[in-house]
Coordinates of N, CA and C and ligand atoms in Angstrom, one line a residue:
M739 N -92.6 -231.0 92.4 CA -93.5 -230.7 93.4 C -94.8 -231.5 93.3
K740 N -95.3 -232.0 94.4 CA -96.6 -232.8 94.3 C -97.6 -232.2 95.2
I741 N -98.9 -232.5 95.0 CA -99.9 -232.0 95.8 C -100.7 -233.3 96.3
K742 N -100.8 -233.4 97.6 CA -101.5 -234.5 98.2 C -103.0 -234.2 98.1
E743 N -103.6 -234.9 97.1 CA -105.0 -234.6 96.7 C -106.0 -234.8 97.9
D744 N -105.7 -235.8 98.8 CA -106.7 -236.0 99.9 C -106.6 -234.9 100.9
R745 N -105.5 -234.1 100.9 CA -105.4 -233.0 101.9 C -105.9 -231.7 101.4
C746 N -105.8 -231.5 100.0 CA -106.1 -230.2 99.4 C -107.6 -229.8 99.5
I747 N -107.8 -228.6 100.0 CA -109.2 -228.1 100.2 C -109.6 -227.0 99.1
G748 N -108.8 -226.9 98.1 CA -109.1 -226.1 96.9 C -109.2 -224.6 97.2
C749 N -108.4 -224.2 98.1 CA -108.4 -222.7 98.4 C -107.8 -221.8 97.2
G750 N -107.0 -222.4 96.4 CA -106.4 -221.7 95.2 C -105.2 -220.8 95.5
Q751 N -104.7 -220.8 96.8 CA -103.5 -220.0 97.0 C -102.3 -220.4 96.1
C752 N -102.1 -221.6 96.0 CA -101.0 -222.1 95.3 C -101.1 -221.7 93.8
V753 N -102.3 -221.6 93.2 CA -102.6 -221.3 91.8 C -102.1 -219.8 91.6
I754 N -102.4 -219.0 92.6 CA -102.1 -217.6 92.4 C -100.5 -217.3 92.4
V755 N -99.8 -218.1 93.2 CA -98.3 -217.7 93.3 C -97.5 -218.5 92.2
C756 N -97.9 -219.5 91.6 CA -97.1 -220.2 90.6 C -96.7 -219.3 89.5
P757 N -95.3 -219.0 89.3 CA -94.9 -218.1 88.3 C -95.0 -218.5 86.8
V758 N -95.4 -219.8 86.6 CA -95.6 -220.2 85.2 C -97.0 -220.8 84.9
Q759 N -97.9 -220.5 85.9 CA -99.3 -220.9 85.8 C -99.4 -222.5 85.5
A760 N -98.6 -223.2 86.3 CA -98.6 -224.7 86.2 C -99.6 -225.3 87.0
I761 N -100.4 -224.6 87.9 CA -101.3 -225.2 88.8 C -102.8 -224.8 88.4
Q762 N -103.6 -225.7 88.4 CA -105.1 -225.4 88.1 C -105.9 -226.1 89.2
L763 N -107.1 -225.5 89.4 CA -108.0 -226.2 90.2 C -108.9 -227.0 89.4
I764 N -109.0 -228.3 89.6 CA -109.8 -229.2 88.8 C -110.7 -230.0 89.8
N765 N -112.0 -229.8 89.7 CA -112.9 -230.4 90.7 C -112.5 -230.0 92.1
N766 N -112.2 -228.7 92.3 CA -111.8 -228.2 93.6 C -110.6 -228.8 94.2
K767 N -109.7 -229.3 93.4 CA -108.4 -229.8 93.8 C -107.3 -229.2 93.0
A768 N -106.2 -228.9 93.6 CA -105.0 -228.3 92.9 C -104.3 -229.4 92.2
V769 N -104.1 -229.2 90.9 CA -103.4 -230.2 90.0 C -102.2 -229.5 89.3
I770 N -101.0 -230.1 89.5 CA -99.9 -229.5 88.8 C -99.6 -230.1 87.5
D771 N -99.4 -229.2 86.4 CA -99.0 -229.7 85.1 C -97.5 -230.0 85.2
R772 N -97.1 -231.2 85.2 CA -95.6 -231.6 85.5 C -94.8 -231.1 84.3
D773 N -95.3 -231.0 83.1 CA -94.5 -230.6 82.0 C -94.2 -229.0 82.1
L774 N -95.1 -228.2 82.6 CA -94.9 -226.8 82.8 C -94.1 -226.5 84.0
C775 N -94.3 -227.2 85.1 CA -93.7 -226.9 86.3 C -92.2 -226.8 86.2
V776 N -91.7 -225.7 86.8 CA -90.2 -225.5 86.6 C -89.5 -225.9 88.0
E777 N -90.2 -226.5 88.9 CA -89.6 -226.9 90.2 C -88.9 -225.7 90.9
C778 N -89.7 -224.6 90.9 CA -89.1 -223.4 91.6 C -89.3 -223.4 93.1
S779 N -90.2 -224.2 93.6 CA -90.5 -224.3 95.1 C -91.4 -223.1 95.6
V780 N -91.8 -222.2 94.7 CA -92.5 -221.0 95.2 C -93.8 -221.4 95.8
C781 N -94.5 -222.4 95.3 CA -95.8 -222.8 95.9 C -95.6 -223.4 97.3
L782 N -94.5 -224.1 97.4 CA -94.1 -224.7 98.8 C -93.9 -223.5 99.8
R783 N -93.1 -222.5 99.3 CA -92.6 -221.5 100.2 C -93.6 -220.4 100.4
S784 N -94.4 -220.1 99.3 CA -95.2 -218.8 99.4 C -96.7 -219.0 99.4
A785 N -97.2 -220.2 99.1 CA -98.7 -220.4 99.1 C -99.3 -220.4 100.5
N786 N -98.5 -220.7 101.4 CA -99.1 -220.8 102.8 C -100.2 -221.8 102.8
C787 N -100.0 -222.9 102.3 CA -101.1 -223.9 102.1 C -101.7 -224.2 103.5
P788 N -103.0 -224.1 103.6 CA -103.6 -224.2 104.9 C -103.7 -225.7 105.4
S789 N -103.5 -226.6 104.4 CA -103.7 -228.0 104.9 C -102.4 -228.8 104.6
N790 N -101.3 -228.1 104.4 CA -100.0 -228.7 104.2 C -100.0 -229.8 103.2
A791 N -100.6 -229.5 102.0 CA -100.8 -230.5 101.0 C -99.7 -230.5 100.0
I792 N -98.8 -229.4 100.0 CA -97.8 -229.3 98.9 C -96.5 -230.0 99.4
K793 N -96.0 -230.9 98.7 CA -94.8 -231.6 99.1 C -93.7 -231.6 98.0
R794 N -92.5 -231.5 98.5 CA -91.4 -231.6 97.6 C -91.1 -233.1 97.3
E795 N -90.9 -233.4 96.0 CA -90.5 -234.7 95.7 C -89.0 -234.8 95.4
K796 N -88.5 -236.0 95.5 CA -87.1 -236.2 95.2 C -86.9 -236.2 93.7
L797 N -86.1 -235.3 93.2 CA -86.0 -235.1 91.7 C -84.8 -235.9 91.2
R798 N -84.9 -236.5 90.0 CA -83.8 -237.2 89.4 C -83.5 -236.5 88.1
M799 N -82.3 -236.8 87.5 CA -82.0 -236.3 86.2 C -82.9 -237.0 85.2
P800 N -83.3 -236.3 84.1 CA -82.9 -234.9 83.8 C -83.9 -233.8 84.4
R801 N -85.0 -234.3 85.1 CA -85.8 -233.3 85.7 C -85.1 -232.4 86.7
L802 N -84.1 -233.0 87.4 CA -83.4 -232.3 88.5 C -82.9 -230.9 88.0
V803 N -82.5 -230.8 86.7 CA -81.9 -229.5 86.3 C -82.9 -228.3 86.4
R804 N -84.2 -228.6 86.5 CA -85.2 -227.5 86.6 C -85.0 -226.7 87.8
N805 N -84.8 -227.4 88.9 CA -84.7 -226.7 90.2 C -83.6 -225.5 90.3
P806 N -82.4 -225.8 90.0 CA -81.4 -224.7 90.1 C -81.5 -223.5 89.2
F807 N -82.2 -223.8 88.1 CA -82.4 -222.7 87.1 C -83.7 -221.9 87.5
S808 N -84.4 -222.3 88.5 CA -85.7 -221.7 88.8 C -85.9 -221.3 90.2
D809 N -85.1 -221.9 91.1 CA -85.4 -221.7 92.5 C -84.2 -220.8 93.0
V810 N -84.6 -219.5 93.4 CA -83.6 -218.6 93.7 C -82.7 -219.0 95.0
I811 N -83.1 -219.9 95.8 CA -82.3 -220.3 96.9 C -81.6 -221.7 96.7
A812 N -81.7 -222.2 95.5 CA -81.1 -223.5 95.2 C -79.7 -223.3 94.7
T813 N -78.9 -224.3 95.0 CA -77.4 -224.3 94.6 C -77.3 -225.4 93.5
H814 N -76.6 -225.1 92.5 CA -76.5 -225.9 91.3 C -75.5 -227.1 91.7
K815 N -76.1 -228.3 91.6 CA -75.3 -229.6 92.1 C -74.0 -229.8 91.2
L816 N -74.1 -229.4 90.0 CA -72.9 -229.6 89.1 C -71.8 -228.6 89.3
T817 N -72.1 -227.5 89.6 CA -71.1 -226.4 89.7 C -70.9 -225.9 91.2
G818 N -71.8 -226.1 92.1 CA -71.8 -225.6 93.4 C -72.0 -224.1 93.6
V819 N -72.5 -223.5 92.4 CA -72.8 -222.0 92.4 C -74.2 -221.8 92.7
P820 N -74.5 -221.1 93.8 CA -75.8 -220.7 94.1 C -76.4 -219.5 93.2
G821 N -77.7 -219.3 93.2 CA -78.2 -218.1 92.6 C -78.2 -218.1 91.1
R822 N -78.3 -219.3 90.5 CA -78.4 -219.6 89.1 C -77.2 -219.2 88.3
G823 N -76.0 -219.0 89.0 CA -74.8 -219.1 88.3 C -74.2 -217.9 87.7
T824 N -74.6 -216.7 88.1 CA -74.1 -215.5 87.6 C -73.0 -214.9 88.4
E825 N -72.5 -215.6 89.4 CA -71.6 -215.1 90.4 C -70.3 -214.5 89.7
E826 N -69.8 -215.3 88.8 CA -68.5 -215.0 88.2 C -68.5 -213.6 87.5
M827 N -69.5 -213.4 86.7 CA -69.6 -212.1 86.0 C -69.9 -211.0 86.9
K828 N -70.7 -211.2 87.9 CA -71.1 -210.1 88.8 C -69.8 -209.7 89.7
T829 N -68.9 -210.6 89.9 CA -67.8 -210.3 90.7 C -66.5 -210.1 89.9
N830 N -66.7 -209.6 88.7 CA -65.5 -209.5 87.8 C -64.4 -208.5 88.4
D831 N -64.8 -207.6 89.2 CA -63.8 -206.7 89.7 C -62.8 -207.4 90.7
V832 N -63.2 -208.5 91.2 CA -62.3 -209.2 92.1 C -61.8 -210.5 91.5
T833 N -62.6 -211.1 90.5 CA -62.2 -212.4 89.9 C -61.4 -212.2 88.6
N834 N -61.6 -211.0 88.0 CA -60.8 -210.5 86.8 C -61.0 -211.5 85.7
R835 N -62.2 -212.1 85.5 CA -62.4 -213.0 84.4 C -62.4 -212.3 83.1
I836 N -63.0 -211.1 83.0 CA -63.0 -210.3 81.8 C -61.9 -209.3 81.9
R837 N -60.9 -209.4 81.1 CA -59.7 -208.6 81.1 C -59.8 -207.4 80.1
Q838 N -58.8 -206.5 80.2 CA -58.8 -205.5 79.2 C -58.8 -206.1 77.8
N839 N -59.5 -205.5 76.8 CA -59.5 -206.1 75.5 C -60.3 -207.3 75.3
E840 N -61.1 -207.6 76.4 CA -62.1 -208.7 76.3 C -63.5 -208.2 76.6
I841 N -64.5 -208.8 76.1 CA -65.8 -208.4 76.4 C -66.7 -209.7 76.8
G842 N -67.3 -209.6 78.0 CA -68.1 -210.6 78.5 C -69.5 -210.4 78.1
F843 N -70.2 -211.5 77.9 CA -71.7 -211.5 77.7 C -72.5 -212.4 78.6
S844 N -73.7 -212.0 79.0 CA -74.6 -212.9 79.6 C -75.9 -212.8 78.8
I845 N -76.4 -213.9 78.5 CA -77.7 -213.9 77.7 C -78.7 -214.7 78.5
E846 N -79.7 -214.1 79.1 CA -80.7 -214.8 79.9 C -81.9 -215.1 79.2
I847 N -82.2 -216.4 79.0 CA -83.4 -216.8 78.3 C -84.5 -217.0 79.3
G848 N -85.7 -216.6 78.9 CA -86.9 -216.8 79.8 C -87.0 -215.8 81.0
R849 N -88.1 -215.9 81.7 CA -88.2 -214.9 82.9 C -89.4 -215.4 83.6
P850 N -89.7 -215.0 84.9 CA -90.9 -215.4 85.6 C -92.2 -215.1 84.8
G851 N -93.1 -216.0 84.7 CA -94.3 -215.8 83.9 C -94.2 -216.4 82.5
I852 N -93.0 -216.7 82.1 CA -92.9 -217.2 80.7 C -92.0 -218.5 80.7
G853 N -90.8 -218.4 81.3 CA -90.0 -219.6 81.3 C -89.4 -219.9 80.0
A854 N -88.6 -220.9 79.9 CA -88.0 -221.3 78.6 C -87.6 -222.8 78.7
R855 N -87.7 -223.5 77.5 CA -87.1 -224.8 77.4 C -85.6 -224.6 77.2
L856 N -84.9 -225.6 77.7 CA -83.4 -225.5 77.6 C -83.0 -225.6 76.1
S857 N -83.8 -226.2 75.2 CA -83.5 -226.2 73.8 C -83.3 -224.8 73.3
V858 N -83.9 -223.8 73.9 CA -83.7 -222.5 73.3 C -82.3 -222.0 73.5
A859 N -81.7 -222.5 74.6 CA -80.2 -222.1 74.9 C -79.4 -222.5 73.7
E860 N -79.7 -223.7 73.2 CA -78.8 -224.2 72.0 C -78.9 -223.4 70.8
Q861 N -80.0 -222.6 70.7 CA -80.1 -221.7 69.5 C -79.0 -220.6 69.6
F862 N -78.6 -220.4 70.8 CA -77.4 -219.4 71.1 C -76.1 -220.1 71.0
T863 N -76.1 -221.3 71.8 CA -74.7 -221.8 72.1 C -74.0 -222.4 70.8
I864 N -74.8 -223.0 69.9 CA -74.2 -223.6 68.7 C -73.6 -222.5 67.8
P865 N -74.3 -221.4 67.4 CA -73.6 -220.4 66.6 C -72.5 -219.7 67.4
L866 N -72.7 -219.5 68.7 CA -71.6 -218.9 69.5 C -70.4 -219.8 69.5
A867 N -70.5 -221.1 69.6 CA -69.4 -222.0 69.5 C -68.7 -221.9 68.2
K868 N -69.4 -221.7 67.1 CA -68.9 -221.5 65.8 C -68.0 -220.3 65.7
I869 N -68.4 -219.2 66.4 CA -67.7 -218.0 66.4 C -66.3 -218.2 67.2
G870 N -66.4 -219.1 68.1 CA -65.2 -219.4 68.9 C -65.2 -218.6 70.3
V871 N -66.3 -218.5 70.9 CA -66.4 -217.9 72.3 C -65.9 -218.7 73.3
E872 N -65.5 -218.2 74.4 CA -65.1 -219.0 75.6 C -66.2 -219.0 76.6
F873 N -66.9 -220.1 76.7 CA -68.0 -220.2 77.6 C -67.4 -220.2 79.1
E874 N -68.1 -219.5 80.0 CA -67.7 -219.4 81.4 C -67.8 -220.8 82.0
S875 N -66.7 -221.3 82.6 CA -66.6 -222.7 83.1 C -67.5 -222.8 84.4
A876 N -67.7 -221.7 85.1 CA -68.4 -221.8 86.4 C -69.9 -221.5 86.2
S877 N -70.4 -221.5 85.0 CA -71.8 -221.2 84.7 C -72.5 -222.5 84.7
P878 N -73.7 -222.7 85.3 CA -74.4 -223.9 85.3 C -74.7 -224.4 83.8
L879 N -75.1 -223.4 83.0 CA -75.4 -223.9 81.6 C -74.3 -224.4 80.9
T880 N -73.1 -223.9 81.1 CA -71.9 -224.5 80.4 C -71.7 -225.9 80.9
A881 N -72.0 -226.2 82.1 CA -71.9 -227.6 82.6 C -72.9 -228.5 81.9
L882 N -73.9 -228.0 81.2 CA -74.9 -228.9 80.5 C -74.5 -229.1 79.0
L883 N -73.5 -228.4 78.6 CA -73.1 -228.7 77.2 C -72.4 -230.0 77.0
A884 N -72.9 -230.7 75.9 CA -72.4 -232.1 75.6 C -71.0 -232.0 74.9
D885 N -70.7 -231.0 74.2 CA -69.5 -230.9 73.5 C -69.0 -229.4 73.3
D886 N -67.8 -229.3 72.5 CA -67.4 -227.9 72.3 C -68.0 -227.3 71.1
K887 N -69.0 -228.0 70.5 CA -69.8 -227.3 69.4 C -71.1 -226.6 69.9
G888 N -71.3 -226.6 71.2 CA -72.4 -225.8 71.7 C -73.7 -226.7 71.8
N889 N -73.6 -228.0 71.5 CA -74.8 -228.9 71.7 C -75.0 -229.1 73.1
L890 N -76.3 -229.1 73.5 CA -76.7 -229.5 74.9 C -76.9 -230.9 74.9
Q891 N -76.7 -231.5 76.2 CA -77.0 -232.9 76.4 C -78.4 -233.2 75.9
E892 N -78.6 -234.2 75.1 CA -79.8 -234.6 74.5 C -81.0 -234.6 75.4
D893 N -80.8 -235.3 76.5 CA -82.0 -235.6 77.4 C -82.4 -234.4 78.2
L894 N -81.7 -233.3 78.0 CA -82.0 -232.1 78.8 C -82.8 -231.0 78.0
K895 N -82.9 -231.3 76.7 CA -83.4 -230.2 75.8 C -84.9 -229.8 76.1
N896 N -85.6 -230.7 76.5 CA -87.1 -230.4 76.7 C -87.4 -229.9 78.2
E897 N -86.4 -229.9 79.0 CA -86.6 -229.4 80.4 C -87.0 -227.9 80.4
H898 N -88.0 -227.6 81.3 CA -88.6 -226.3 81.3 C -88.1 -225.6 82.5
V899 N -87.5 -224.4 82.4 CA -86.9 -223.7 83.5 C -87.4 -222.2 83.5
L900 N -87.3 -221.6 84.7 CA -87.8 -220.2 84.8 C -86.9 -219.3 83.9
S901 N -85.6 -219.5 84.0 CA -84.7 -218.8 83.1 C -83.3 -219.5 83.2
A902 N -82.5 -219.3 82.2 CA -81.1 -219.9 82.2 C -80.2 -218.8 81.6
I903 N -79.0 -218.8 82.1 CA -78.1 -217.8 81.6 C -76.8 -218.3 80.9
I904 N -76.6 -217.8 79.7 CA -75.5 -218.3 78.9 C -74.4 -217.2 79.2
E905 N -73.3 -217.6 79.6 CA -72.2 -216.7 79.9 C -70.9 -217.1 79.1
F906 N -70.3 -216.0 78.5 CA -69.1 -216.3 77.7 C -68.3 -215.0 77.5
K907 N -67.1 -215.1 77.0 CA -66.4 -213.9 76.7 C -65.7 -214.1 75.4
V908 N -65.3 -213.0 74.7 CA -64.7 -212.9 73.4 C -63.6 -211.9 73.5
P909 N -62.6 -212.0 72.5 CA -61.7 -210.8 72.4 C -62.5 -209.6 71.8
Y910 N -62.1 -208.5 72.1 CA -62.8 -207.3 71.7 C -63.2 -207.3 70.2
E911 N -62.2 -207.8 69.5 CA -62.4 -207.8 67.9 C -63.7 -208.6 67.5
K912 N -64.1 -209.5 68.3 CA -65.2 -210.3 67.8 C -66.5 -209.8 68.4
T913 N -66.5 -208.7 69.0 CA -67.8 -208.2 69.7 C -68.8 -207.9 68.6
T914 N -68.5 -207.3 67.5 CA -69.4 -207.0 66.4 C -70.1 -208.3 65.9
Q915 N -69.3 -209.3 65.7 CA -69.9 -210.6 65.3 C -71.0 -211.1 66.3
I916 N -70.7 -210.9 67.6 CA -71.6 -211.4 68.6 C -72.9 -210.5 68.5
L917 N -72.7 -209.2 68.4 CA -73.9 -208.3 68.4 C -74.8 -208.6 67.2
E918 N -74.2 -208.9 66.1 CA -74.9 -209.2 64.8 C -75.7 -210.5 65.0
L919 N -75.0 -211.5 65.7 CA -75.7 -212.7 66.0 C -77.0 -212.5 66.8
I920 N -76.8 -211.7 67.8 CA -77.9 -211.5 68.8 C -79.0 -210.8 68.0
K921 N -78.8 -209.8 67.2 CA -79.8 -209.1 66.4 C -80.6 -210.2 65.5
K922 N -79.8 -211.0 64.9 CA -80.4 -212.1 64.0 C -81.3 -213.0 64.9
L923 N -80.8 -213.5 66.0 CA -81.6 -214.4 66.8 C -82.8 -213.8 67.5
D924 N -82.8 -212.4 67.6 CA -83.9 -211.7 68.2 C -85.2 -212.0 67.4
K925 N -85.0 -212.2 66.1 CA -86.1 -212.5 65.2 C -86.5 -213.9 65.2
E926 N -85.6 -214.9 65.6 CA -85.9 -216.3 65.5 C -86.3 -217.0 66.8
V927 N -85.8 -216.4 67.9 CA -86.1 -217.1 69.2 C -87.4 -216.9 69.7
D928 N -88.1 -217.9 70.1 CA -89.5 -217.8 70.6 C -89.7 -217.7 72.1
T929 N -88.9 -216.9 72.7 CA -89.1 -216.5 74.1 C -88.4 -215.2 74.3
V930 N -88.6 -214.6 75.5 CA -87.8 -213.4 75.8 C -86.4 -213.7 76.2
F931 N -85.5 -212.8 75.9 CA -84.1 -212.9 76.4 C -83.6 -211.5 76.6
S932 N -82.7 -211.4 77.5 CA -82.0 -210.1 77.8 C -80.5 -210.3 77.8
V933 N -79.8 -209.3 77.4 CA -78.4 -209.4 77.1 C -77.6 -208.5 78.1
G934 N -76.6 -209.0 78.7 CA -75.7 -208.2 79.5 C -74.3 -208.2 78.9
V935 N -73.7 -207.0 78.8 CA -72.4 -206.9 78.3 C -71.4 -206.4 79.3
I936 N -70.3 -207.1 79.6 CA -69.4 -206.8 80.6 C -68.1 -206.4 80.1
S937 N -67.7 -205.2 80.5 CA -66.4 -204.7 80.0 C -65.7 -204.0 81.1
R938 N -64.4 -203.8 81.0 CA -63.7 -203.0 82.0 C -63.6 -201.6 81.4
F939 N -63.4 -200.6 82.3 CA -63.1 -199.3 81.8 C -61.8 -199.2 81.1
A940 N -61.6 -198.4 80.1 CA -60.3 -198.2 79.4 C -59.5 -197.3 80.4
E941 N -58.3 -197.2 80.1 CA -57.4 -196.4 80.9 C -57.9 -194.9 81.0
N942 N -58.5 -194.4 80.0 CA -58.9 -193.0 79.9 C -60.3 -192.9 80.5
G943 N -60.9 -194.0 81.1 CA -62.2 -193.9 81.8 C -63.3 -194.1 80.9
E944 N -63.1 -194.3 79.6 CA -64.2 -194.6 78.7 C -64.5 -196.0 78.7
I945 N -65.7 -196.3 78.1 CA -66.1 -197.8 77.9 C -66.2 -198.0 76.5
P946 N -65.2 -198.6 75.8 CA -65.1 -198.6 74.4 C -66.3 -199.3 73.7
V947 N -66.8 -200.4 74.4 CA -67.9 -201.2 73.8 C -69.2 -200.3 73.6
M948 N -69.3 -199.2 74.3 CA -70.5 -198.4 74.2 C -70.8 -198.0 72.7
D949 N -69.7 -197.6 72.0 CA -69.9 -197.1 70.6 C -70.5 -198.2 69.7
L950 N -69.9 -199.4 69.9 CA -70.3 -200.6 69.1 C -71.8 -200.8 69.4
L951 N -72.1 -200.8 70.7 CA -73.5 -201.2 71.0 C -74.5 -200.1 70.4
N952 N -74.1 -198.8 70.5 CA -75.0 -197.8 69.9 C -75.1 -197.9 68.4
D953 N -74.0 -198.3 67.8 CA -73.9 -198.4 66.3 C -74.8 -199.5 65.9
K954 N -74.9 -200.6 66.6 CA -75.7 -201.7 66.2 C -77.2 -201.6 66.7
G955 N -77.5 -200.4 67.3 CA -78.9 -200.1 67.6 C -79.4 -200.8 68.9
F956 N -78.5 -201.1 69.8 CA -78.9 -201.6 71.1 C -79.2 -200.4 72.0
S957 N -80.3 -200.6 72.8 CA -80.6 -199.6 73.8 C -79.8 -200.0 75.1
V958 N -78.9 -199.1 75.6 CA -77.9 -199.5 76.5 C -78.3 -198.8 77.8
R959 N -78.3 -199.6 78.9 CA -78.5 -199.0 80.3 C -77.3 -199.4 81.1
P960 N -76.3 -198.5 81.1 CA -75.0 -198.8 81.8 C -75.2 -198.9 83.3
N961 N -74.5 -199.8 83.9 CA -74.4 -199.8 85.4 C -73.1 -200.4 85.8
A962 N -72.6 -200.0 86.9 CA -71.3 -200.5 87.4 C -71.4 -201.3 88.7
K963 N -70.6 -202.3 88.9 CA -70.7 -203.0 90.2 C -69.4 -203.1 90.7
I964 N -69.1 -202.5 91.9 CA -67.8 -202.5 92.5 C -67.9 -203.1 93.9
N965 N -67.2 -204.2 94.2 CA -67.2 -204.8 95.5 C -66.2 -204.1 96.4
I966 N -66.7 -203.4 97.5 CA -65.8 -202.7 98.3 C -65.6 -203.5 99.7
G967 N -66.2 -204.6 99.8 CA -66.0 -205.4 101.0 C -65.1 -206.6 100.8
L968 N -65.7 -207.8 101.1 CA -64.8 -209.0 101.0 C -64.6 -209.2 99.5
G969 N -63.4 -209.7 99.2 CA -63.1 -210.0 97.8 C -61.9 -210.9 97.8
R970 N -61.6 -211.4 96.6 CA -60.4 -212.2 96.4 C -59.3 -211.4 95.9
A971 N -58.1 -211.5 96.4 CA -57.0 -210.7 96.0 C -56.5 -211.2 94.6
Ligands
SF4_1503 S1 -102.8 -224.0 98.7 FE1 -103.0 -226.1 99.4 S2 -105.1 -226.4 99.9 FE2 -105.0 -224.5 98.7 S3 -105.4 -225.2 96.6 FE3 -103.1 -225.3 96.9 S4 -102.7 -227.4 97.6 FE4 -104.9 -227.1 97.8
SF4_1504 S1 -92.7 -225.7 91.9 FE1 -93.0 -223.7 91.0 S2 -93.6 -224.0 88.9 FE2 -94.0 -226.0 90.0 S3 -96.1 -225.9 90.7 FE3 -94.9 -225.0 92.3 S4 -94.9 -222.8 92.0 FE4 -95.5 -223.8 90.0

């Protein structure tokens, strides 16, 4: 995003709405810190700039990756998945990605007001690859991995995004290993992250993974998502 200095009247509206505090007023002109800016387009859409001074710039790689991880209405160019790439997990009841005896995980790094460098994702993806997880192929973050060892493409590591979601699944037997890794990384990772655990109900109506989560000291807030309208057979 760019601000046309000659048009800016220093009203400060864009400063207030920026979710990562990337805009400052300097000498009564709005100035964007390009390193912090996550290209979320919130200033363009929500500041209601009185002088039409905020302009979208044409983004190129590697900076281009900031936009789909930060802008809720952007579609990821690499995967074609809108909404930051959680579609497959959310629609599991029709896509059937996570089957009986498998557990899916989503680990979201960063959030509005904080953000995250993509290098943080690697703190998870490298040890996860060692455990042998199956990364979700339709997830934008998976598309940025350089190899099957969980390394990110080198030129992307310093890119700043609002949040990014690591999605993968494991056989049920490996669930404890994943939970122990998450507990360990909780002490090492220098940003916020939240964990989603996706499982199917067992035949008897129970959710087997709940006991494991409780044993490992996770605070669990169960919710179910069932699509009753359009779906894939
Ligand atoms: S909203 Fe527009 S005029 Fe107001 S500070 Fe931001 S760029 Fe300048
Ligand atoms: S695009 Fe988003 S992060 Fe960048 S300056 Fe505008 S509101 Fe802030």
